[in-house]
Coordinates of C-alpha atoms in Angstrom, one line a residue:
Chain A
M160 CA 0.0 0.0 0.0
D161 CA 1.1 3.5 -0.9
F162 CA 1.1 5.6 2.3
S163 CA 1.7 8.8 0.4
N164 CA -2.1 8.7 -0.3
F165 CA -2.6 10.0 3.2
L166 CA -0.7 13.2 2.4
K167 CA -3.6 14.1 0.1
L168 CA -5.9 13.9 3.0
N169 CA -4.0 16.4 5.1
Q170 CA -7.2 18.1 6.4
E171 CA -8.8 14.8 7.5
A172 CA -5.5 13.5 8.9
G173 CA -5.1 16.7 10.9
L174 CA -8.6 16.3 12.2
V175 CA -8.0 12.7 13.3
A176 CA -4.8 13.9 15.0
V177 CA -6.5 16.7 16.9
L178 CA -9.3 14.3 17.8
L179 CA -6.9 11.7 19.2
V180 CA -4.9 14.3 21.2
L181 CA -8.1 15.6 22.8
L182 CA -9.5 12.2 23.5
I183 CA -6.3 11.1 25.2
C184 CA -6.1 14.3 27.2
D185 CA -9.7 13.9 28.2
M186 CA -9.4 10.2 29.2
F187 CA -6.1 10.2 31.0
G188 CA -5.7 13.8 32.1
G189 CA -6.4 14.7 35.6
E190 CA -8.0 18.0 36.8
G191 CA -4.9 19.9 35.7
P192 CA -4.7 19.1 32.1
K193 CA -8.5 19.3 31.8
R194 CA -8.4 23.0 32.6
W195 CA -6.3 23.3 29.4
L196 CA -8.7 21.3 27.3
R197 CA -10.6 24.2 25.8
P198 CA -7.6 26.4 24.9
T199 CA -5.9 23.4 23.4
A200 CA -9.0 22.4 21.4
C201 CA -9.4 25.8 20.1
T202 CA -5.8 26.4 19.3
L203 CA -5.1 23.1 17.6
F204 CA -8.3 23.5 15.6
A205 CA -7.4 27.0 14.6
V206 CA -4.0 25.8 13.4
L207 CA -5.8 23.0 11.4
T208 CA -8.1 25.5 9.8
A209 CA -5.2 27.6 8.8
I210 CA -3.4 24.6 7.3
G211 CA -6.4 24.1 5.1
F212 CA -6.2 27.6 3.8
F213 CA -2.5 27.9 3.4
L214 CA -1.2 24.4 2.6
P215 CA -3.9 22.8 0.4
A216 CA -3.3 19.4 -1.0
T217 CA -5.0 18.3 -4.2
G218 CA -5.2 15.1 -6.1
E219 CA -6.8 11.7 -6.0
A220 CA -6.3 9.0 -3.4
F221 CA -7.3 5.4 -2.8
G222 CA -7.9 4.5 -6.4
G223 CA -10.1 7.5 -7.2
M224 CA -12.4 7.0 -4.2
Y225 CA -11.3 10.3 -2.7
V226 CA -10.8 13.4 -4.7
S227 CA -9.4 16.7 -3.4
T228 CA -9.6 19.8 -5.6
P229 CA -9.1 23.5 -4.6
M230 CA -12.9 23.7 -4.3
T231 CA -13.2 20.8 -1.8
V232 CA -10.3 22.2 0.2
L233 CA -12.1 25.6 0.4
M234 CA -15.3 23.9 1.4
K235 CA -13.7 21.9 4.1
S236 CA -11.9 25.0 5.4
L237 CA -15.3 26.7 5.6
L238 CA -16.7 23.8 7.6
N239 CA -13.6 23.9 9.9
L240 CA -14.2 27.6 10.4
G241 CA -17.8 27.0 11.4
T242 CA -16.9 24.3 13.8
L243 CA -14.2 26.5 15.3
F244 CA -16.9 29.2 16.1
V245 CA -19.1 26.5 17.6
F246 CA -16.3 25.5 19.9
L247 CA -15.7 29.1 20.9
Q248 CA -19.3 29.7 21.6
S249 CA -20.1 26.6 23.5
G250 CA -17.4 26.8 26.1
Q251 CA -19.4 28.9 28.5
W252 CA -22.3 26.5 28.3
L253 CA -20.0 23.5 28.9
R254 CA -18.7 25.0 32.1
S255 CA -22.1 26.1 33.4
D256 CA -22.5 23.1 35.7
A257 CA -20.5 20.3 37.2
A258 CA -22.1 17.4 35.2
L259 CA -21.4 19.1 31.9
R260 CA -17.9 20.2 32.9
L261 CA -17.0 16.6 33.4
R262 CA -17.9 15.8 29.8
E263 CA -16.4 18.9 28.2
G264 CA -13.8 16.8 26.3
E265 CA -16.6 14.6 24.9
F266 CA -18.2 17.5 23.3
Y267 CA -15.1 18.4 21.3
V268 CA -14.3 14.8 20.4
I269 CA -17.8 14.1 19.1
T270 CA -18.0 17.3 17.2
L271 CA -14.7 16.6 15.5
A272 CA -15.9 13.1 14.6
T273 CA -18.9 14.4 12.8
L274 CA -16.8 17.1 11.2
L275 CA -14.5 14.4 9.9
G276 CA -17.5 12.7 8.3
C277 CA -18.5 16.0 6.7
C278 CA -15.0 16.5 5.2
V279 CA -14.8 13.0 3.8
M280 CA -18.3 13.4 2.4
I281 CA -17.3 16.4 0.4
S282 CA -14.3 14.7 -1.1
A283 CA -15.9 11.3 -1.8
A284 CA -15.9 10.2 -5.4
N285 CA -17.5 6.8 -4.7
F286 CA -21.0 6.2 -3.3
M287 CA -19.8 3.7 -0.7
M288 CA -17.3 6.2 0.6
L289 CA -20.1 8.8 0.5
Y290 CA -22.5 6.6 2.4
I291 CA -19.9 5.8 5.1
A292 CA -19.1 9.5 5.5
V293 CA -22.7 10.5 5.7
E294 CA -23.2 8.1 8.5
L295 CA -20.0 9.3 10.2
A296 CA -21.4 12.8 9.9
S297 CA -24.8 12.1 11.3
L298 CA -24.5 9.5 14.1
P299 CA -22.4 11.7 16.4
V300 CA -24.8 14.6 15.9
A301 CA -27.5 12.5 17.6
C302 CA -25.1 12.3 20.6
L303 CA -24.6 16.0 20.4
A304 CA -28.3 16.7 20.3
A305 CA -28.8 14.5 23.4
F306 CA -25.8 15.9 25.1
N307 CA -27.8 17.4 28.0
K308 CA -28.6 14.0 29.3
Y309 CA -30.8 15.1 32.2
K310 CA -33.0 17.5 30.2
E311 CA -36.0 15.9 28.6
E312 CA -36.0 18.2 25.6
S313 CA -32.4 17.3 24.8
A314 CA -33.1 13.5 25.0
E315 CA -36.1 14.0 22.8
A316 CA -34.2 15.9 20.2
G317 CA -31.5 13.2 20.2
A318 CA -34.1 10.5 19.6
K319 CA -35.9 12.4 16.9
Y320 CA -32.6 13.1 15.1
I321 CA -31.2 9.6 15.2
L322 CA -34.4 7.9 14.0
I323 CA -34.9 10.4 11.2
S324 CA -31.3 10.2 10.1
A325 CA -31.4 6.4 10.2
L326 CA -34.5 6.4 8.1
S327 CA -33.1 9.0 5.7
S328 CA -29.9 7.0 5.2
G329 CA -31.9 3.9 4.6
I330 CA -33.9 5.7 1.9
M331 CA -30.7 7.0 0.4
M332 CA -29.1 3.6 0.4
F333 CA -32.2 2.1 -1.3
G334 CA -31.8 4.7 -4.1
L335 CA -28.1 3.9 -4.3
S336 CA -28.8 0.2 -4.7
Y337 CA -30.9 0.9 -7.8
L338 CA -28.3 3.2 -9.2
Y339 CA -25.8 0.4 -8.7
G340 CA -28.1 -2.0 -10.4
A341 CA -28.4 0.3 -13.3
M342 CA -24.8 1.2 -13.7
G343 CA -22.8 -1.6 -12.3
T344 CA -20.3 0.6 -10.4
L345 CA -20.3 3.0 -7.5
Y346 CA -17.6 5.3 -8.8
F347 CA -18.7 8.8 -9.8
D348 CA -16.7 8.6 -12.9
G349 CA -18.2 5.4 -14.0
M350 CA -21.7 6.6 -13.3
A351 CA -21.3 9.9 -15.1
S352 CA -22.6 8.3 -18.3
M353 CA -26.0 7.8 -16.7
T354 CA -29.1 8.7 -18.7
A355 CA -32.7 9.0 -17.5
N356 CA -34.6 5.7 -17.5
A357 CA -37.0 4.2 -15.0
V358 CA -34.4 2.6 -12.8
T359 CA -32.0 5.6 -12.6
V360 CA -34.9 8.0 -12.0
I361 CA -36.2 5.9 -9.1
G362 CA -32.7 5.6 -7.7
F363 CA -32.1 9.3 -8.0
V364 CA -35.4 10.2 -6.3
F365 CA -34.7 8.0 -3.3
F366 CA -31.1 9.2 -3.1
F367 CA -32.3 12.8 -3.3
A368 CA -34.9 12.2 -0.6
G369 CA -32.2 10.9 1.7
L370 CA -30.0 13.9 1.2
G371 CA -33.1 16.1 1.5
F372 CA -33.6 15.1 5.1
K373 CA -30.1 16.1 5.9
L374 CA -30.4 19.4 4.1
S375 CA -33.9 19.9 5.6
L376 CA -35.7 20.5 2.3
V377 CA -39.4 20.9 2.5
P378 CA -41.2 17.6 2.4
F379 CA -38.5 16.3 4.7
H380 CA -38.2 19.1 7.1
L381 CA -40.5 18.0 9.9
W382 CA -37.8 17.0 12.3
V383 CA -35.9 20.3 12.1
A384 CA -37.9 22.5 14.5
D385 CA -38.0 20.0 17.4
V386 CA -34.4 19.0 17.1
Y387 CA -33.1 22.6 16.8
Q388 CA -35.2 23.6 19.8
G389 CA -34.3 20.7 22.1
A390 CA -30.6 20.3 21.3
P391 CA -28.1 22.4 23.2
T392 CA -27.5 25.7 21.4
G393 CA -23.9 24.7 20.4
A394 CA -25.3 21.6 18.7
T395 CA -28.0 23.6 17.1
A396 CA -25.5 26.0 15.6
Y397 CA -23.4 23.1 14.3
L398 CA -26.5 21.4 12.8
S399 CA -27.8 24.6 11.1
V400 CA -24.5 25.6 9.6
V401 CA -21.9 22.9 9.3
S402 CA -23.9 19.7 8.6
K403 CA -26.4 21.6 6.4
A404 CA -23.6 23.1 4.4
A405 CA -21.9 19.7 3.9
A406 CA -25.1 18.1 2.7
G407 CA -25.6 21.0 0.3
F408 CA -22.1 20.6 -1.1
V409 CA -22.5 16.9 -1.5
L410 CA -25.8 17.4 -3.3
M411 CA -24.1 19.9 -5.6
F412 CA -21.2 17.5 -6.4
T413 CA -23.4 14.5 -7.0
L414 CA -25.8 16.5 -9.2
Y415 CA -22.9 18.0 -11.3
H416 CA -20.7 14.9 -11.5
V417 CA -23.0 12.0 -11.5
F418 CA -26.5 13.0 -12.5
G419 CA -25.4 15.4 -15.2
G420 CA -27.0 13.2 -17.9
M421 CA -30.5 13.5 -16.5
E422 CA -30.4 17.2 -15.8
A423 CA -33.9 17.7 -17.3
V424 CA -35.3 15.4 -14.6
W425 CA -33.7 16.8 -11.6
H426 CA -34.1 20.4 -12.7
T427 CA -37.9 20.0 -12.7
L428 CA -37.9 18.2 -9.3
L429 CA -35.6 20.7 -7.7
R430 CA -37.5 23.7 -9.0
W431 CA -40.6 22.7 -7.1
I432 CA -38.7 21.7 -4.0
A433 CA -36.8 24.9 -3.9
A434 CA -40.0 27.0 -4.2
A435 CA -41.8 24.9 -1.6
T436 CA -38.8 25.0 0.8
I437 CA -38.5 28.8 0.6
V438 CA -42.2 29.4 1.0
V439 CA -42.9 26.9 3.8
G440 CA -39.8 27.8 5.8
N441 CA -40.8 31.5 5.7
L442 CA -44.5 31.0 6.5
F443 CA -43.8 28.9 9.6
A444 CA -41.0 31.2 10.8
I445 CA -43.5 34.0 11.2
R446 CA -45.4 32.5 14.0
Q447 CA -42.6 31.1 16.2
Q448 CA -42.2 32.2 19.8
N449 CA -39.0 30.4 20.6
I450 CA -35.9 31.8 19.1
K451 CA -34.2 28.5 18.4
R452 CA -37.4 27.3 16.6
F453 CA -37.4 30.5 14.8
F454 CA -33.9 30.1 13.5
A455 CA -34.8 26.5 12.6
F456 CA -37.5 27.7 10.1
S457 CA -35.3 30.5 8.9
S458 CA -32.6 28.0 8.2
I459 CA -35.1 25.9 6.2
S460 CA -35.9 28.8 3.9
Q461 CA -32.2 29.6 3.6
A462 CA -31.7 26.0 2.4
G463 CA -34.2 26.8 -0.3
Y464 CA -32.1 29.6 -1.5
L465 CA -29.1 27.3 -1.4
L466 CA -30.9 24.9 -3.6
L467 CA -31.7 27.7 -6.0
G468 CA -28.0 28.2 -6.5
I469 CA -27.2 24.5 -6.7
M470 CA -29.8 23.7 -9.4
C471 CA -28.2 26.1 -11.8
G472 CA -25.6 23.6 -12.8
T473 CA -23.2 26.2 -13.9
A474 CA -19.8 27.4 -12.6
Q475 CA -21.6 30.6 -11.6
G476 CA -24.1 28.6 -9.7
M477 CA -21.4 26.8 -7.8
A478 CA -19.5 30.0 -7.0
S479 CA -22.7 31.7 -5.7
T480 CA -23.7 28.7 -3.6
V481 CA -20.3 28.5 -1.9
F482 CA -20.3 32.2 -1.3
Y483 CA -23.8 32.0 0.1
V484 CA -22.7 29.3 2.5
L485 CA -19.7 31.5 3.6
V486 CA -22.0 34.4 4.3
Y487 CA -24.7 32.3 5.9
L488 CA -22.0 30.7 8.2
F489 CA -21.0 34.1 9.6
S490 CA -24.5 35.5 9.9
N491 CA -26.1 32.5 11.5
L492 CA -23.2 31.9 13.9
A493 CA -23.2 35.5 15.0
A494 CA -26.9 35.1 15.8
F495 CA -26.4 31.8 17.6
G496 CA -23.5 33.3 19.5
V497 CA -25.9 35.9 21.0
V498 CA -28.6 33.3 21.6
A499 CA -26.1 31.0 23.4
A500 CA -24.8 33.9 25.6
V501 CA -28.3 34.9 26.5
E502 CA -29.4 31.3 27.2
N503 CA -26.3 30.6 29.3
Q504 CA -26.9 33.5 31.6
S505 CA -30.6 33.9 31.8
G506 CA -31.9 30.5 30.6
R507 CA -34.4 32.2 28.2
T508 CA -34.9 31.2 24.6
D509 CA -38.3 32.8 23.9
I510 CA -38.4 35.8 21.7
A511 CA -40.4 37.7 24.2
G512 CA -37.3 37.5 26.5
Y513 CA -35.6 39.8 24.0
N514 CA -38.0 42.7 24.6
G515 CA -36.0 45.8 25.5
F516 CA -32.7 43.9 24.9
F517 CA -31.2 47.0 23.4
K518 CA -31.5 49.0 26.7
T519 CA -29.6 46.4 28.7
N520 CA -27.2 45.0 26.1
P521 CA -26.6 47.5 23.3
G522 CA -23.6 45.7 21.9
L523 CA -25.2 42.3 21.7
A524 CA -28.4 43.8 20.3
A525 CA -26.4 45.5 17.5
I526 CA -24.7 42.2 16.6
M527 CA -28.0 40.4 16.5
M528 CA -29.4 43.1 14.4
L529 CA -26.6 42.9 11.9
A530 CA -26.8 39.1 11.8
V531 CA -30.6 39.0 11.0
F532 CA -30.2 41.9 8.5
S533 CA -27.6 39.9 6.8
L534 CA -29.8 36.8 6.8
A535 CA -32.6 38.9 5.3
G536 CA -30.3 40.4 2.7
I537 CA -30.2 44.1 3.4
P538 CA -27.4 46.0 1.7
P539 CA -24.6 46.8 2.3
L540 CA -24.2 43.7 4.5
A541 CA -22.8 40.5 3.1
G542 CA -26.2 38.8 3.0
F543 CA -27.3 41.1 0.3
F544 CA -24.5 40.2 -2.0
S545 CA -24.8 36.5 -1.5
K546 CA -28.5 36.6 -2.3
F547 CA -27.8 38.8 -5.3
F548 CA -25.2 36.4 -6.7
I549 CA -27.6 33.4 -6.2
F550 CA -30.4 35.3 -8.0
S551 CA -28.2 36.4 -10.8
A552 CA -27.0 32.8 -11.3
A553 CA -30.6 31.7 -11.5
A554 CA -31.5 34.5 -13.8
A555 CA -28.7 33.5 -16.1
K556 CA -30.3 30.1 -16.3
G557 CA -33.7 31.7 -17.2
E558 CA -35.5 30.6 -14.0
Y559 CA -37.7 33.7 -13.9
V560 CA -40.8 32.3 -12.2
L561 CA -38.8 30.7 -9.4
L562 CA -36.8 33.9 -9.1
F563 CA -40.0 35.8 -8.6
V564 CA -41.1 33.4 -5.8
A565 CA -37.7 33.7 -4.1
L566 CA -37.7 37.5 -4.4
A567 CA -41.2 37.8 -3.0
N568 CA -40.2 35.6 -0.1
T569 CA -37.2 37.8 0.7
V570 CA -39.7 40.4 1.5
V571 CA -41.7 38.0 3.7
S572 CA -38.5 37.0 5.5
L573 CA -37.6 40.6 6.1
Y574 CA -40.9 40.9 8.1
Y575 CA -40.1 38.1 10.5
Y576 CA -36.5 39.0 10.9
L577 CA -37.6 42.5 11.7
L578 CA -39.9 41.1 14.5
I579 CA -36.7 40.2 16.4
V580 CA -35.2 43.6 15.8
K581 CA -38.5 45.2 16.9
A582 CA -38.5 43.1 20.1
M583 CA -35.0 44.2 20.9
F584 CA -35.2 47.9 20.0
V585 CA -38.9 49.0 20.1
N586 CA -40.8 46.8 22.5
P587 CA -40.8 47.9 26.1
A588 CA -38.9 45.7 28.5
E589 CA -40.7 43.3 30.7
E590 CA -40.9 43.7 34.4
Q591 CA -37.9 41.5 34.8
P592 CA -35.8 42.0 31.7
I593 CA -32.7 40.0 30.9
G594 CA -29.9 41.6 32.8
R595 CA -26.6 42.6 31.5
I596 CA -25.2 39.6 29.5
R597 CA -21.4 39.0 29.6
P598 CA -20.2 36.5 27.1
D599 CA -16.8 35.1 28.0
G600 CA -13.7 36.0 26.0
Y601 CA -13.9 33.1 23.5
N602 CA -17.5 33.9 22.6
R603 CA -16.7 37.6 22.4
L604 CA -13.9 36.8 19.9
S605 CA -16.2 34.7 17.7
L606 CA -18.9 37.4 17.8
I607 CA -16.4 40.1 16.8
V608 CA -15.0 38.0 13.9
C609 CA -18.4 37.2 12.6
T610 CA -19.6 40.8 12.8
V611 CA -16.5 42.1 11.0
A612 CA -17.0 39.3 8.3
I613 CA -20.7 40.2 7.9
V614 CA -19.8 43.8 7.2
L615 CA -16.7 43.3 5.1
I616 CA -17.1 40.1 3.0
G617 CA -19.7 41.6 0.7
I618 CA -17.8 44.8 0.1
F619 CA -14.4 43.3 -0.6
S620 CA -14.8 41.4 -3.9
Y621 CA -11.7 39.3 -3.3
F622 CA -13.6 36.5 -1.6
Y623 CA -16.2 36.1 -4.4
E624 CA -13.5 36.4 -7.1
Y625 CA -11.4 33.7 -5.5
I626 CA -14.4 31.3 -5.2
D627 CA -15.4 32.1 -8.7
S628 CA -11.9 31.4 -10.0
I629 CA -12.0 27.8 -8.7
S630 CA -15.6 26.9 -9.5
T631 CA -16.4 24.4 -12.1
G632 CA -19.8 23.7 -13.7
M633 CA -21.3 20.4 -14.6
K634 CA -19.0 17.8 -16.1
Q635 CA -19.4 17.8 -19.9
L636 CA -20.4 14.4 -21.3
N637 CA -18.2 13.1 -24.0
Chain B
M58 CA -31.8 -20.5 -10.4
I59 CA -34.4 -18.3 -8.8
P60 CA -35.0 -15.3 -11.0
M61 CA -33.7 -11.9 -9.8
E62 CA -37.2 -10.3 -9.8
Y63 CA -38.3 -12.6 -7.0
Y64 CA -35.6 -11.3 -4.7
L65 CA -36.2 -7.7 -5.7
T66 CA -39.9 -8.1 -4.9
V67 CA -39.1 -9.4 -1.4
S68 CA -36.6 -6.6 -0.8
T69 CA -39.0 -3.9 -2.1
L70 CA -41.8 -5.3 0.1
M71 CA -39.5 -5.3 3.1
F72 CA -38.5 -1.7 2.4
F73 CA -42.0 -0.4 2.3
I74 CA -43.1 -2.5 5.3
G75 CA -40.2 -0.8 7.1
V76 CA -41.3 2.7 6.0
F77 CA -44.9 1.9 7.0
G78 CA -43.7 0.6 10.4
F79 CA -41.6 3.7 10.9
I80 CA -44.7 5.8 10.5
S81 CA -47.3 3.7 12.3
R82 CA -45.5 2.1 15.2
K83 CA -45.9 3.7 18.6
N84 CA -43.0 2.1 20.5
L85 CA -39.5 3.6 19.9
L86 CA -38.0 0.1 19.8
A87 CA -40.5 -1.0 17.2
V88 CA -39.6 2.0 15.1
L89 CA -36.0 1.0 15.4
I90 CA -36.8 -2.5 14.2
S91 CA -38.6 -1.0 11.2
I92 CA -35.5 0.9 10.3
E93 CA -33.5 -2.3 10.5
L94 CA -36.0 -3.8 8.0
I95 CA -35.3 -0.9 5.6
L96 CA -31.5 -1.3 5.9
N97 CA -31.7 -5.1 5.4
S98 CA -33.8 -4.8 2.3
V99 CA -31.1 -2.5 0.8
E100 CA -28.5 -5.1 1.6
I101 CA -30.4 -7.7 -0.2
N102 CA -30.7 -5.4 -3.2
F103 CA -27.0 -4.8 -3.3
S104 CA -26.1 -8.5 -3.0
I105 CA -28.6 -9.5 -5.6
F106 CA -27.6 -6.9 -8.2
N107 CA -24.0 -7.9 -7.6
R108 CA -24.6 -11.6 -7.9
Y109 CA -26.9 -11.5 -10.9
L110 CA -25.8 -8.6 -13.0
Y111 CA -22.2 -7.8 -12.2
P112 CA -20.7 -11.1 -10.9
D113 CA -17.1 -10.2 -11.9
H114 CA -16.7 -7.3 -9.4
M115 CA -17.5 -7.4 -5.7
E116 CA -18.6 -3.8 -5.1
G117 CA -22.2 -4.6 -4.2
M118 CA -21.2 -7.2 -1.7
F119 CA -18.7 -4.8 -0.1
F120 CA -21.4 -2.2 0.2
S121 CA -23.7 -4.8 1.9
L122 CA -20.9 -5.6 4.4
F123 CA -20.2 -2.0 5.2
G124 CA -23.9 -1.4 5.4
I125 CA -24.4 -4.2 8.0
A126 CA -21.6 -2.8 10.2
I127 CA -22.9 0.8 10.0
S128 CA -26.5 -0.3 10.8
A129 CA -25.1 -2.0 13.9
A130 CA -23.5 1.2 14.9
E131 CA -26.6 3.1 14.2
S132 CA -28.8 0.9 16.4
A133 CA -26.2 1.1 19.2
V134 CA -26.5 4.9 19.2
A135 CA -30.3 4.8 18.8
I136 CA -30.7 2.3 21.7
A137 CA -28.4 4.5 23.9
V138 CA -30.6 7.5 23.1
I139 CA -33.8 5.5 23.8
I140 CA -32.4 4.3 27.1
N141 CA -31.7 8.0 27.9
I142 CA -35.3 8.9 27.1
Y143 CA -36.6 6.1 29.3
R144 CA -34.5 7.4 32.1
T145 CA -35.8 10.9 31.9
T146 CA -39.5 10.1 31.2
Q147 CA -40.0 6.5 32.2
N148 CA -41.6 5.9 28.8
I149 CA -40.7 5.1 25.3
D150 CA -44.1 5.7 23.6
V151 CA -43.8 7.9 20.6
R152 CA -47.0 9.7 21.5
Q153 CA -45.7 10.8 24.9
I154 CA -42.5 12.3 23.5
N155 CA -44.0 15.6 22.6
K156 CA -42.6 18.0 25.1
M157 CA -41.8 20.6 22.5
K158 CA -45.1 20.7 20.6
N159 CA -46.5 24.2 20.5

């Protein structure tokens, strides 16, 4: 066996190394080393993220089962970055009581395990590899959702997540079995000659349904609200950003590299699903009282916009999707950082709790406002540019009806995002408002970075130009 | 030799019985059993396609093997989570797990 293969997996190998170091520290370290667990986790992981950005490795490994291109390296770095913010934001919660403090290391190890799954999933060029990676990415998330063992909501969220994810991977596998029956291979390259016939269409629909659960597209979105609400806020942030982004990237790669020959079929399917996802996500978000549930539905509708970019099938579509994820990552994590800080200190997750938030916490209220404005797409924040690029990619493809639906829904989304801003700035405070919230240093760092990114990423064109320069469209059939 | 369609009929039936069970069963463990039915039907599919259509490569068989291992891991996690639910609520009835309904 040629061990130089592993050099091409430098991001994954680095993840495994960090994971093992943390696991050993957690298992064998006494009280002393455990105090250093969190700084070590964050530092090692920051170094790893930097490695992805500055020392990318590209090429094929394991007989073509694993492919690394500049694009996959960038996507994995984005996921790393998102997870780093989750680490920074969840430390305060992990230290809030003795039972949790005992299991602090577990949280890091489990999160890194699912991140490893997400990374391999993006690079997979074989459906068996893809399936294993999807499982590796989703099983530990159930443990994360059920992390607060003694809270009923958390246990419930874990159960809902594991059952739904097992069902969805079963459905996905069923689709894969038909695709294998039709094509006789599981390699993406070998399957690229696929054309639409009864067997491949059945296979594709089941496969897509399986991924749709992970991406929380509309007919498959029913688990999202309960899991997001019940899971600890750190796990919710991870689910809504990292695991959703990974599923989106995988959907994009499989559509472009495997199902290119049946574009007419999936284009019709995705058009309806994207419209339904955007509309349903928005309509349900309006009436939510709990802020985590609210962000669950908002993230469903954001997944719809993501799908709009994915379905273009052009290099422009890929660039706009990746840029959208980049912006969504910063905006959503800024919002979740504030939610986590508030929840840790006051225990409140209802939107009414934010009434008069500006009076007591002007800084956090401003960050929250920027985050939701960016999610809604108000210029000059980054969210405006990311939506604009998605829309222009869709327009270049001639999707005018869908574009109109999406644009109209941007207005609807502005309404419910403004409800939060109204609660914070306009509504009078309750008799016992949330007091002054002090996020710890780590969380403060993550909030500052996210806010700066929200403001600057859209204005500096460097980011989009770089993503655009490494994007590729659908593989041309020969 | 038994024709391939017979096997495929059985596996498809198993798959949909599993999906039906997932929706209709009230006990979390029964739901888990339904999921196992789904996963096993897929493994039959892979082995059959491999054996009948592409006997010179072993990809389908390997997929089945990996699938079996992964479904074992999946049920381990699921059972752990179900035990946790039982500890907090003394109950594993799906209808009772609705704390977050609003």
